[in-house]
XYZ file of C-alpha atoms in Angstrom:
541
model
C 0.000 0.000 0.000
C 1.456 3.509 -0.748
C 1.002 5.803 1.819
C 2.406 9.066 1.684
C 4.569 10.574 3.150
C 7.701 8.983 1.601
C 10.066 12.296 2.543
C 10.175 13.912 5.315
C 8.711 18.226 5.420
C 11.406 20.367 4.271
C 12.124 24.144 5.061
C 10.364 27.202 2.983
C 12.151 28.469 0.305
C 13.549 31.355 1.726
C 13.961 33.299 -1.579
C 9.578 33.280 -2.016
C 8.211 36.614 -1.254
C 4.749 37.230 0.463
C 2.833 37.653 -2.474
C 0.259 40.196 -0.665
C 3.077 42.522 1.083
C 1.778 41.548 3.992
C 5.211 41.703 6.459
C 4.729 43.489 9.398
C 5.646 46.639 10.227
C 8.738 47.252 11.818
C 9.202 46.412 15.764
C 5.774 45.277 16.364
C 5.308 44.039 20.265
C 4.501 40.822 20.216
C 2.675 38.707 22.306
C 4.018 35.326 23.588
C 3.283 32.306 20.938
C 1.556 29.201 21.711
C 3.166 25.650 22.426
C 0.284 24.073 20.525
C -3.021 24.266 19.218
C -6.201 25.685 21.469
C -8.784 22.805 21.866
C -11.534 25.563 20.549
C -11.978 29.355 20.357
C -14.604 31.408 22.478
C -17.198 32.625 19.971
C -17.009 36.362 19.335
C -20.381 37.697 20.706
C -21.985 40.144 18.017
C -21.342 43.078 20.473
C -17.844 43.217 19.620
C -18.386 43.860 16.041
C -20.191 47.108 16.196
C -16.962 49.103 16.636
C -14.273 47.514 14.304
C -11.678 49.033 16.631
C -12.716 46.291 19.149
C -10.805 44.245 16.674
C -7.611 45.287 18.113
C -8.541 44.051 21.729
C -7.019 40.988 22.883
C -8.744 37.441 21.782
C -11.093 35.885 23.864
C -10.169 33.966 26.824
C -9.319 30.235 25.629
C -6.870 31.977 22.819
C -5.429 34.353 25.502
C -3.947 31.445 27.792
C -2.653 29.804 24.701
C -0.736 32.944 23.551
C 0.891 32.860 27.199
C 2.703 29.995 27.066
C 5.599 30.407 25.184
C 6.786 34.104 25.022
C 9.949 33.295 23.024
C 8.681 31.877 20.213
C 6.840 34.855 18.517
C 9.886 37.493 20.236
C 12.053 35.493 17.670
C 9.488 35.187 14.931
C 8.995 39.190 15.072
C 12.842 39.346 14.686
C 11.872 37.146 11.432
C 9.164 39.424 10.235
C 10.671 42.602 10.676
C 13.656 41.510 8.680
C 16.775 39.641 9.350
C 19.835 41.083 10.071
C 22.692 39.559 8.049
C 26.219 39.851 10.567
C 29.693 39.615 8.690
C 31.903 37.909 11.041
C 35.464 39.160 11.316
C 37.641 37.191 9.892
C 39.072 34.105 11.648
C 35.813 34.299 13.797
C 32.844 31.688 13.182
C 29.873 32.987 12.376
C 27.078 32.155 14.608
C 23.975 30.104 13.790
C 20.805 31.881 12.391
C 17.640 32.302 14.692
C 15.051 30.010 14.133
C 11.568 31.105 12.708
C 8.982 31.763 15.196
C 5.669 31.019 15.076
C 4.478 34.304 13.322
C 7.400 33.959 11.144
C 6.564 30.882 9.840
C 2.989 31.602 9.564
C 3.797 34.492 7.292
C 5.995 31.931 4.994
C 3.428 29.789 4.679
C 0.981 32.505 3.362
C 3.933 33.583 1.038
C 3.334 30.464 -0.896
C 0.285 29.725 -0.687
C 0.051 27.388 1.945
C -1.721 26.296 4.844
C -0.196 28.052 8.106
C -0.141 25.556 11.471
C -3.038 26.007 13.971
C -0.559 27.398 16.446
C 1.003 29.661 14.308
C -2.402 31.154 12.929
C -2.864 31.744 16.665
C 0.575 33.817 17.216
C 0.103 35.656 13.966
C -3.768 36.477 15.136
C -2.283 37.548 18.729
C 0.589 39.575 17.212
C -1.831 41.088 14.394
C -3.867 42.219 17.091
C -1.718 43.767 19.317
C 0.077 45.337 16.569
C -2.670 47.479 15.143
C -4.524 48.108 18.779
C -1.529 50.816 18.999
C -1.032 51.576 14.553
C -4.793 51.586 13.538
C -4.135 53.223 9.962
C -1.799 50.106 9.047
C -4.254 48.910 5.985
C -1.653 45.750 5.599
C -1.770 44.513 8.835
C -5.634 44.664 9.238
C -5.851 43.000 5.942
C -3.905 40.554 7.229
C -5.695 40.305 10.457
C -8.731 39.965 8.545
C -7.504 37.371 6.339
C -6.203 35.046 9.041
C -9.428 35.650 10.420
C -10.617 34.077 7.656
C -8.719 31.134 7.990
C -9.301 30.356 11.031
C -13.145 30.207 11.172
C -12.528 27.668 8.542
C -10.093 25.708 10.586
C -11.908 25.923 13.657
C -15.419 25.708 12.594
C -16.591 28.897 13.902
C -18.235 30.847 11.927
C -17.930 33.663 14.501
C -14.628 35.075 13.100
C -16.089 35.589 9.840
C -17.952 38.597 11.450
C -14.528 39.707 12.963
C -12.778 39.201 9.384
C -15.927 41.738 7.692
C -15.297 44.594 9.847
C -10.913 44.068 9.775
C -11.498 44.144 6.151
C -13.441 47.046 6.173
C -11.281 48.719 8.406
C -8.375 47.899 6.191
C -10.139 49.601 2.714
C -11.222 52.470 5.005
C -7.438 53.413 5.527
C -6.917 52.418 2.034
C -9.136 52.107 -0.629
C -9.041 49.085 -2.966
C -8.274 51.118 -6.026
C -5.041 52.498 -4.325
C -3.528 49.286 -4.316
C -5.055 47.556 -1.717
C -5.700 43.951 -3.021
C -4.835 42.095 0.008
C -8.071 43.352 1.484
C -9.680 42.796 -1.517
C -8.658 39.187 -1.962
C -9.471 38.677 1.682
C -12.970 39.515 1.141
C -13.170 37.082 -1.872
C -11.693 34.670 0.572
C -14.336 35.529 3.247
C -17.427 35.398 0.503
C -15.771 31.752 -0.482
C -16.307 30.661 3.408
C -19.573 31.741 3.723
C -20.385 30.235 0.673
C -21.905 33.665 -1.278
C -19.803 32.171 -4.437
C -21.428 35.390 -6.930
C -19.658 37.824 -4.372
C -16.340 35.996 -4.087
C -16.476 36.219 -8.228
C -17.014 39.974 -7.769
C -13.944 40.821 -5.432
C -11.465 38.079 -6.856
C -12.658 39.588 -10.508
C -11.986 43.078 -9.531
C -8.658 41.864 -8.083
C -7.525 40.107 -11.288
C -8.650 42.938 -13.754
C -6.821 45.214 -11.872
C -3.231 43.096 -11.573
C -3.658 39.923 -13.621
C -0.678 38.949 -12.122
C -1.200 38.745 -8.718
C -1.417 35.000 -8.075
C -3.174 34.727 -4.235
C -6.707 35.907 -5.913
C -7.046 32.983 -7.809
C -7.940 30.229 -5.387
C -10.308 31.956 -3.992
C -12.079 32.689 -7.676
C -11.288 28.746 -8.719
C -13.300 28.574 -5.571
C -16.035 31.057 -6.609
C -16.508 29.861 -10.339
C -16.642 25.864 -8.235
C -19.471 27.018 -6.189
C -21.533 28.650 -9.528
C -20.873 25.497 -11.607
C -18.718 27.416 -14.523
C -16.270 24.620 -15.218
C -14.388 26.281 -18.387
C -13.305 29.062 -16.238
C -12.702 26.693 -12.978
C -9.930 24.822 -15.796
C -8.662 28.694 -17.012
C -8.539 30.083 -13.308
C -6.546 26.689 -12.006
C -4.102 26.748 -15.519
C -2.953 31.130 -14.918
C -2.982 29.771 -11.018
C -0.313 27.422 -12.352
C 1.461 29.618 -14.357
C 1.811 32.271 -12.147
C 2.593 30.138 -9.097
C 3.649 26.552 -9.763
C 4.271 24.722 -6.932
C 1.947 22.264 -3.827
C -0.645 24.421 -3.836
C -1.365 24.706 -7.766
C -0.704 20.564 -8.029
C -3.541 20.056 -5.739
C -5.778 22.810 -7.227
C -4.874 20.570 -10.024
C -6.045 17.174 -8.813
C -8.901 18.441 -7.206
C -10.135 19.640 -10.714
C -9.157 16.636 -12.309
C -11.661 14.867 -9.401
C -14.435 16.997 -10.166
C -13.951 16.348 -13.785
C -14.272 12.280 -13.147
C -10.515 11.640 -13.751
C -9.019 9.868 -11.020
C -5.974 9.086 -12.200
C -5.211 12.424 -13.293
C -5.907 13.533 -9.504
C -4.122 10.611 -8.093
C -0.881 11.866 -9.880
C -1.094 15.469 -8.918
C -1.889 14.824 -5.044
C 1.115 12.330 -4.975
C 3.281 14.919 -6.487
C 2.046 17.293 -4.452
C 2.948 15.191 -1.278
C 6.126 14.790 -2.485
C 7.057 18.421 -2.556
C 4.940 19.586 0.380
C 7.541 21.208 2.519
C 5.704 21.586 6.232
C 3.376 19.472 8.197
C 0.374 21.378 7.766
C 1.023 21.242 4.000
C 1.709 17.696 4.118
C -1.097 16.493 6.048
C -3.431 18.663 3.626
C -1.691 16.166 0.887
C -2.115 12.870 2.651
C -5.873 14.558 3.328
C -6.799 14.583 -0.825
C -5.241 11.454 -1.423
C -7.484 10.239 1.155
C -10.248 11.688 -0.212
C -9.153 9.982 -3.470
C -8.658 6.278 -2.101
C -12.726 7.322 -0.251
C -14.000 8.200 -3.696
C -12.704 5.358 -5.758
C -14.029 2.970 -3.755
C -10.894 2.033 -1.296
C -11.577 2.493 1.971
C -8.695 0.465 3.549
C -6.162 3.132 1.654
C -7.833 6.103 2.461
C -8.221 4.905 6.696
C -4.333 4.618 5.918
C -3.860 8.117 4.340
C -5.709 9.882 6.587
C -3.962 8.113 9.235
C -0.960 9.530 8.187
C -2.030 12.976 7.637
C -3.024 12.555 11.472
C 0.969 11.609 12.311
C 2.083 14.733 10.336
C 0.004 17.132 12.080
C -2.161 15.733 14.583
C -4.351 18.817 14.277
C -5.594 17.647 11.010
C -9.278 16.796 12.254
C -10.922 17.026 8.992
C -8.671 13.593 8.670
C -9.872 12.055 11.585
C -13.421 12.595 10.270
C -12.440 11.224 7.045
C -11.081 8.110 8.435
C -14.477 7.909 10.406
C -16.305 7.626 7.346
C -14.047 5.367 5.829
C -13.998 2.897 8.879
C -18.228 3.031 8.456
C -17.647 1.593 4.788
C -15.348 -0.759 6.356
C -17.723 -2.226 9.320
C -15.766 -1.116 12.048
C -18.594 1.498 13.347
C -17.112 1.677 17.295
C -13.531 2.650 15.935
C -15.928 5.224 13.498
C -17.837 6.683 15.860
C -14.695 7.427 18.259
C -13.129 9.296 15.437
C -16.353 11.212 14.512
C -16.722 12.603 18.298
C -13.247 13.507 18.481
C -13.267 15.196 15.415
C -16.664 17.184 16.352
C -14.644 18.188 19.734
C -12.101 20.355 17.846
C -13.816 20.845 14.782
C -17.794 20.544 14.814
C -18.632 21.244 11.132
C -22.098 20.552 10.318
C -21.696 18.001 7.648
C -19.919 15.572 10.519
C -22.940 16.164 12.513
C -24.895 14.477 9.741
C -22.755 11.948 8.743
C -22.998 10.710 12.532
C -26.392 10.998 12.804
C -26.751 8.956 9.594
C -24.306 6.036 11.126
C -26.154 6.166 14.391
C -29.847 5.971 12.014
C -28.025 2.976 10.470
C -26.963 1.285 13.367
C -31.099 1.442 15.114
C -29.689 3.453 17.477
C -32.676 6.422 16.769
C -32.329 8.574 20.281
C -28.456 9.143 19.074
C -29.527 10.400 15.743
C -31.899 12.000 17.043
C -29.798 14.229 19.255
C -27.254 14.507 16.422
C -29.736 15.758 14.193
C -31.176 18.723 16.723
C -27.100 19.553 16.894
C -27.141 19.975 13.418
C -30.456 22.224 13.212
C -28.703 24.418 15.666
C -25.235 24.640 13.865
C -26.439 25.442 10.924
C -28.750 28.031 12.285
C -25.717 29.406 14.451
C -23.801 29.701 11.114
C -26.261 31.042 9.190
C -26.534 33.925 11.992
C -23.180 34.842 10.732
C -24.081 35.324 7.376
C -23.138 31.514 6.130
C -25.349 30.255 3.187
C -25.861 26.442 4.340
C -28.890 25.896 1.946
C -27.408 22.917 0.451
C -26.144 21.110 3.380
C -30.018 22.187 4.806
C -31.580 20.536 1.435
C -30.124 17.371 1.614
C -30.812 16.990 5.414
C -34.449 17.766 5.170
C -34.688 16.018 2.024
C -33.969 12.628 3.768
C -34.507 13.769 7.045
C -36.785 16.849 7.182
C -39.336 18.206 5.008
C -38.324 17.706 1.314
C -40.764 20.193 0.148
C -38.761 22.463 2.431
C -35.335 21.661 0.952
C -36.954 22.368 -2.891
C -37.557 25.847 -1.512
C -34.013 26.438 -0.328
C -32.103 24.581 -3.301
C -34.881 26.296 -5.723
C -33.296 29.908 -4.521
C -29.846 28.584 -4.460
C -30.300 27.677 -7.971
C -31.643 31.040 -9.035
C -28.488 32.491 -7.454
C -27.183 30.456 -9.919
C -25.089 28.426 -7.744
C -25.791 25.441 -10.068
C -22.677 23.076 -9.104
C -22.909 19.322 -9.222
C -23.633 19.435 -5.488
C -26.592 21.628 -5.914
C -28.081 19.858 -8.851
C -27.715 16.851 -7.361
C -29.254 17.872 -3.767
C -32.301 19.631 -6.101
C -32.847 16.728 -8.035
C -33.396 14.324 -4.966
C -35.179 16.611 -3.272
C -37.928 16.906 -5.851
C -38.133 13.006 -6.193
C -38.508 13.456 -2.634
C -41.518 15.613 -2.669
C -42.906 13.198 -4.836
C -42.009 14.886 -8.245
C -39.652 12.641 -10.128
C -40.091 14.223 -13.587
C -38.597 17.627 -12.930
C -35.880 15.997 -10.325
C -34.454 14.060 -13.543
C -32.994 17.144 -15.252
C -31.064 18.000 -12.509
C -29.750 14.700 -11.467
C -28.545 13.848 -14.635
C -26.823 16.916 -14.600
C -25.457 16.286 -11.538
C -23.994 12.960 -12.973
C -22.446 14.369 -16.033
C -20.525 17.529 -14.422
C -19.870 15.527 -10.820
C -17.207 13.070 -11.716
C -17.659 9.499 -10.711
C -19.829 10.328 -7.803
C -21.318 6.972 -6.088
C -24.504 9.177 -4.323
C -25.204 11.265 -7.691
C -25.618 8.104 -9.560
C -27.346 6.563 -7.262
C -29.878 9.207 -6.981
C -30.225 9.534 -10.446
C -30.483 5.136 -10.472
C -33.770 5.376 -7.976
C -35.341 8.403 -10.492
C -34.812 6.586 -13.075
C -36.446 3.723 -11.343
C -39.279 5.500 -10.573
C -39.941 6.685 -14.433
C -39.946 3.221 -15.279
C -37.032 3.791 -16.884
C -35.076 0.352 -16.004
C -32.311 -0.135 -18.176
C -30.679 3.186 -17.414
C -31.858 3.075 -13.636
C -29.971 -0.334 -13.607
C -27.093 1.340 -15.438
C -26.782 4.030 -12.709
C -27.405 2.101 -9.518
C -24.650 -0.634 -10.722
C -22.232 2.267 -11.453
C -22.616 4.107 -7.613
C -21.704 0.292 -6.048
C -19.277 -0.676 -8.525
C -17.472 3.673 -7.773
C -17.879 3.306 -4.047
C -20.556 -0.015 -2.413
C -19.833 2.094 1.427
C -20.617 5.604 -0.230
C -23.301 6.186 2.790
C -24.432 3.464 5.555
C -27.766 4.492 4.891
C -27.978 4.615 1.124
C -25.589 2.305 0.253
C -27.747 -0.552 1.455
C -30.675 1.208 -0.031
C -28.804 1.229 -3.161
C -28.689 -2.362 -3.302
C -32.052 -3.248 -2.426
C -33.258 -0.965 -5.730
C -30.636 -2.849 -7.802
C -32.040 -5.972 -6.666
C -35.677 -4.878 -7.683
C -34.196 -4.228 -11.083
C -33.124 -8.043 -11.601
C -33.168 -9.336 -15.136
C -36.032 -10.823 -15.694
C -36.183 -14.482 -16.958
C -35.649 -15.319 -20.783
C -38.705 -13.787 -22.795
C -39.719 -11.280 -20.314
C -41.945 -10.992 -16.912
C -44.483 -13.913 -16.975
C -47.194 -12.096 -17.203
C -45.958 -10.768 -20.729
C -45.202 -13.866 -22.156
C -47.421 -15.705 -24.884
C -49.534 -18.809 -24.262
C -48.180 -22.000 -24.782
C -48.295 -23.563 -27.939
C -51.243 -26.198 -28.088
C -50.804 -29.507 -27.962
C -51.662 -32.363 -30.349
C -55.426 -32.704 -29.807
C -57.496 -36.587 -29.709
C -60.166 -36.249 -32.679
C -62.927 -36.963 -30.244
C -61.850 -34.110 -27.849
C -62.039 -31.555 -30.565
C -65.206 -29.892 -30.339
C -66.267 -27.807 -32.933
C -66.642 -23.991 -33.162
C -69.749 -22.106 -32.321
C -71.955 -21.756 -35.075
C -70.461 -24.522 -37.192
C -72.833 -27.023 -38.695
């Protein structure tokens, strides 16, 4: 079995330069860095957002004993960030060893390339961000920043809480300096933020204005490969990801690469440009987002034994990986071992409770007859995902396929109706609109959309098996067989509840017997008759 990784992380190139101008000002005063990870972040309450100077205050109280605990750390990285000081020794004297990066340091490198920062080292950059413009409030670059890593970590902590935080930092940071004077960091940081909060139309609106502006500038273009994703425009998805590539080749454009290469249903494609990018990620947090796709990969080709085994390993690079624990929980589900699945789903909800591993646990615990579990896991959900959507996060898909199944499907054609008129009209969102309107007991318009779904999805085991059961239920039985065969044959553990389910349809749909159903066969041929049993017909003489 190949599991990455087969080379150990290697240091940042040192000669890559932040691609936003985003180094800090000199002498900022730092506060102390953390020794790891918090377990979770306070949520922001909405009071602090009325006065975006609040921004500058210290973060709340779980992120506040972190930043205590290690005061050298970011002292050295602000050394780093303010620029290094190259000493000349005198001759026949050694020179001495250079410092080592600090936390914000490094954080900064990694968004100089593109690449994920650690979760402790978004915390000292946060912390030092903070501090810094509480005392230089017309700084435009370090609020951007702020804002940004705001950004990032509501994504990476599941609270959608800091997205407020990131509006008003971004704000703050156009206010001093206007986008059209040259300040795209803010600008791409706002595409960033749309991207999170899933408003794809506005993410297309700031990363557009970014890239007309300075085609060049290569950090606005995941967050439009995201935007164009999210709206279903494939063609420029492929154009965004090739100037990404050309402007910035390197980890990050190889596994914008493969991920496109998965939507477009060619795994191999994606296999090679994950493993490649493994080979060349050069920190733990860039490694274990690696091993994470070519997890994802080994999940959607069917292989759950590999992909328990690459997301195990992106859990020994950087144990703060959760979104690999709950991908190994879903793989273990497909693999029957549902006690070593469920301890990976709660400890993945513990540090990182995003709504979609709510419902994948209450759909395990449905599976397993265990209905007061799912139950409870389904009433988390409903209040996650109205928590989110407080803070401006468009979860109308993830709602539509939960009430579809779960809820009231008339309910999730509303929602997915409006999301398509938004013209979010991914795979995802065909698919979900499809099923629900099968759901609500309209088959006929739900077959549009999931054969959509099917053709612009890649080889994705629950689209074809949604459009397999439509299909079914037009009467349409060779290409309903077609389907259903093709989501077991992708991926037979796709879903412990409609997996199963998928099989039981198949079996309805088994070949009939030679000549067709009984009941449309013709009558036996008659037999040689006695002369004296022969009667004759009525009205002969």
């Amino acid at each position: 079995m190949d599991v990455m990784p087969q080379q150990p992380p290697q240091p940042p190139d040192p000669s890559s330069h932040p691609p936003l101008d985003v180094s800090a000002p000199s002498a900022p005063s730092a506060p102390p860095a953390p020794s790891a990870p918090p377990a979770s972040v306070a949520p922001v309450g909405a009071s602090s957002l009325a006065d975006p100077a609040s921004l500058a205050e210290p973060p709340p109280l779980s992120l506040r004993t972190t930043l205590r605990r290690a005061a050298l750390g970011v002292v050295a990285g602000a050394v780093l960030v303010t620029g290094a000081v190259v000493a000349v020794p005198e001759d026949g004297k050694k020179a001495s060893r250079p410092p080592v990066p600090g936390p914000v340091s490094r954080a900064l490198a990694a968004t100089a390339v593109g690449a994920p920062a650690s979760l402790s080292d978004l915390t000292a950059l946060i912390g030092d961000r903070q501090q810094w413009v509480g005392t230089h409030p017309s700084d435009a670059r370090s609020w951007a920043l702020l804002g940004t890593a705001y950004v990032e970590w509501g994504r990476r902590s599941a609270d959608a809480a800091y997205y407020g935080r990131a509006e008003q930092a971004l704000k703050r940071s156009l206010n001093v300096r206007p986008g059209e004077n040259g300040n795209t960091a803010a600008l791409v940081g706002l595409a960033e933020l749309a991207d999170a909060r899933h408003d794809f139309a506005a993410a297309r609106k700031w990363g557009e204005t970014v890239r007309a502006r300075e085609p060049k500038q290569w950090a606005v273009y995941p967050a439009l490969i995201d935007a164009y994703g999210g709206l279903g425009d494939h063609k420029a998805v492929s154009t965004a990801v090739e100037r990404f590539t050309a402007l910035r080749a390197g980890v990050p454009a190889l596994m914008q690469t493969a991920r496109m290469h998965l939507d477009r249903g060619r795994p191999e494609d994606a296999l090679a440009g994950a493993r490649a990018a493994a080979d060349r990620a050069t920190t733990p947090a860039q490694k274990a987002e690696c091993l994470h796709l070519l997890g994802e990969l080994a999940w959607e080709r069917g292989d759950p034994e590999e992909a328990v085994a690459q997301f195990g390993a992106a859990l020994r690079t950087d144990r703060s990986h959760h979104a690999s624990r709950a991908g190994r929980a879903r793989a273990l589900v497909a693999l029957g071992r549902t006690d070593e699945a469920r301890r990976d789903y709660r400890a993945a909800l513990a540090q990182l409770p995003r709504p979609e591993y709510l419902l994948e646990l209450g759909e395990l615990y449905e599976s397993l007859g265990l209905d007061a579990e799912s139950d409870e896991q389904y009433a988390l959900l409903r209040r996650s995902l109205a928590l989110d959507e407080g803070q401006g996060v468009d979860h109308a898909l993830l709602r539509g396929r939960f009430e579809a199944d779960h809820g009231d499907p008339a309910a999730a054609v509303e929602l997915l109706d409006a999301e398509w008129a938004r013209s979010h009209r991914s795979a995802a969102v065909a698919d979900a609109l499809g099923w629900a309107l099968h759901r609500s007991g309209d088959p006929s318009a739900a077959l549009e959309y999931a054969a959509q779904a099917v053709d612009t999805g890649g080889q994705n085991a629950s689209y074809a098996y949604h459009l397999g059961v439509i299909q079914k239920a037009l009467r349409e039985y060779g290409p309903a067989r077609r389907n259903l065969e093709a989501a077991l044959r992708t991926n037979p553990g796709f879903s412990p509840l409609a997996g199963p389910a998928a099989r039981e349809a198949l079996d309805d749909l088994a070949s009939p017997p030679p000549g067709g159903p009984p009941d449309m066969q013709p009558p036996p041929e008659p037999g040689p008759e006695r002369p004296e049993a022969r009667k004759p017909a009525p009205g002969s003489p």
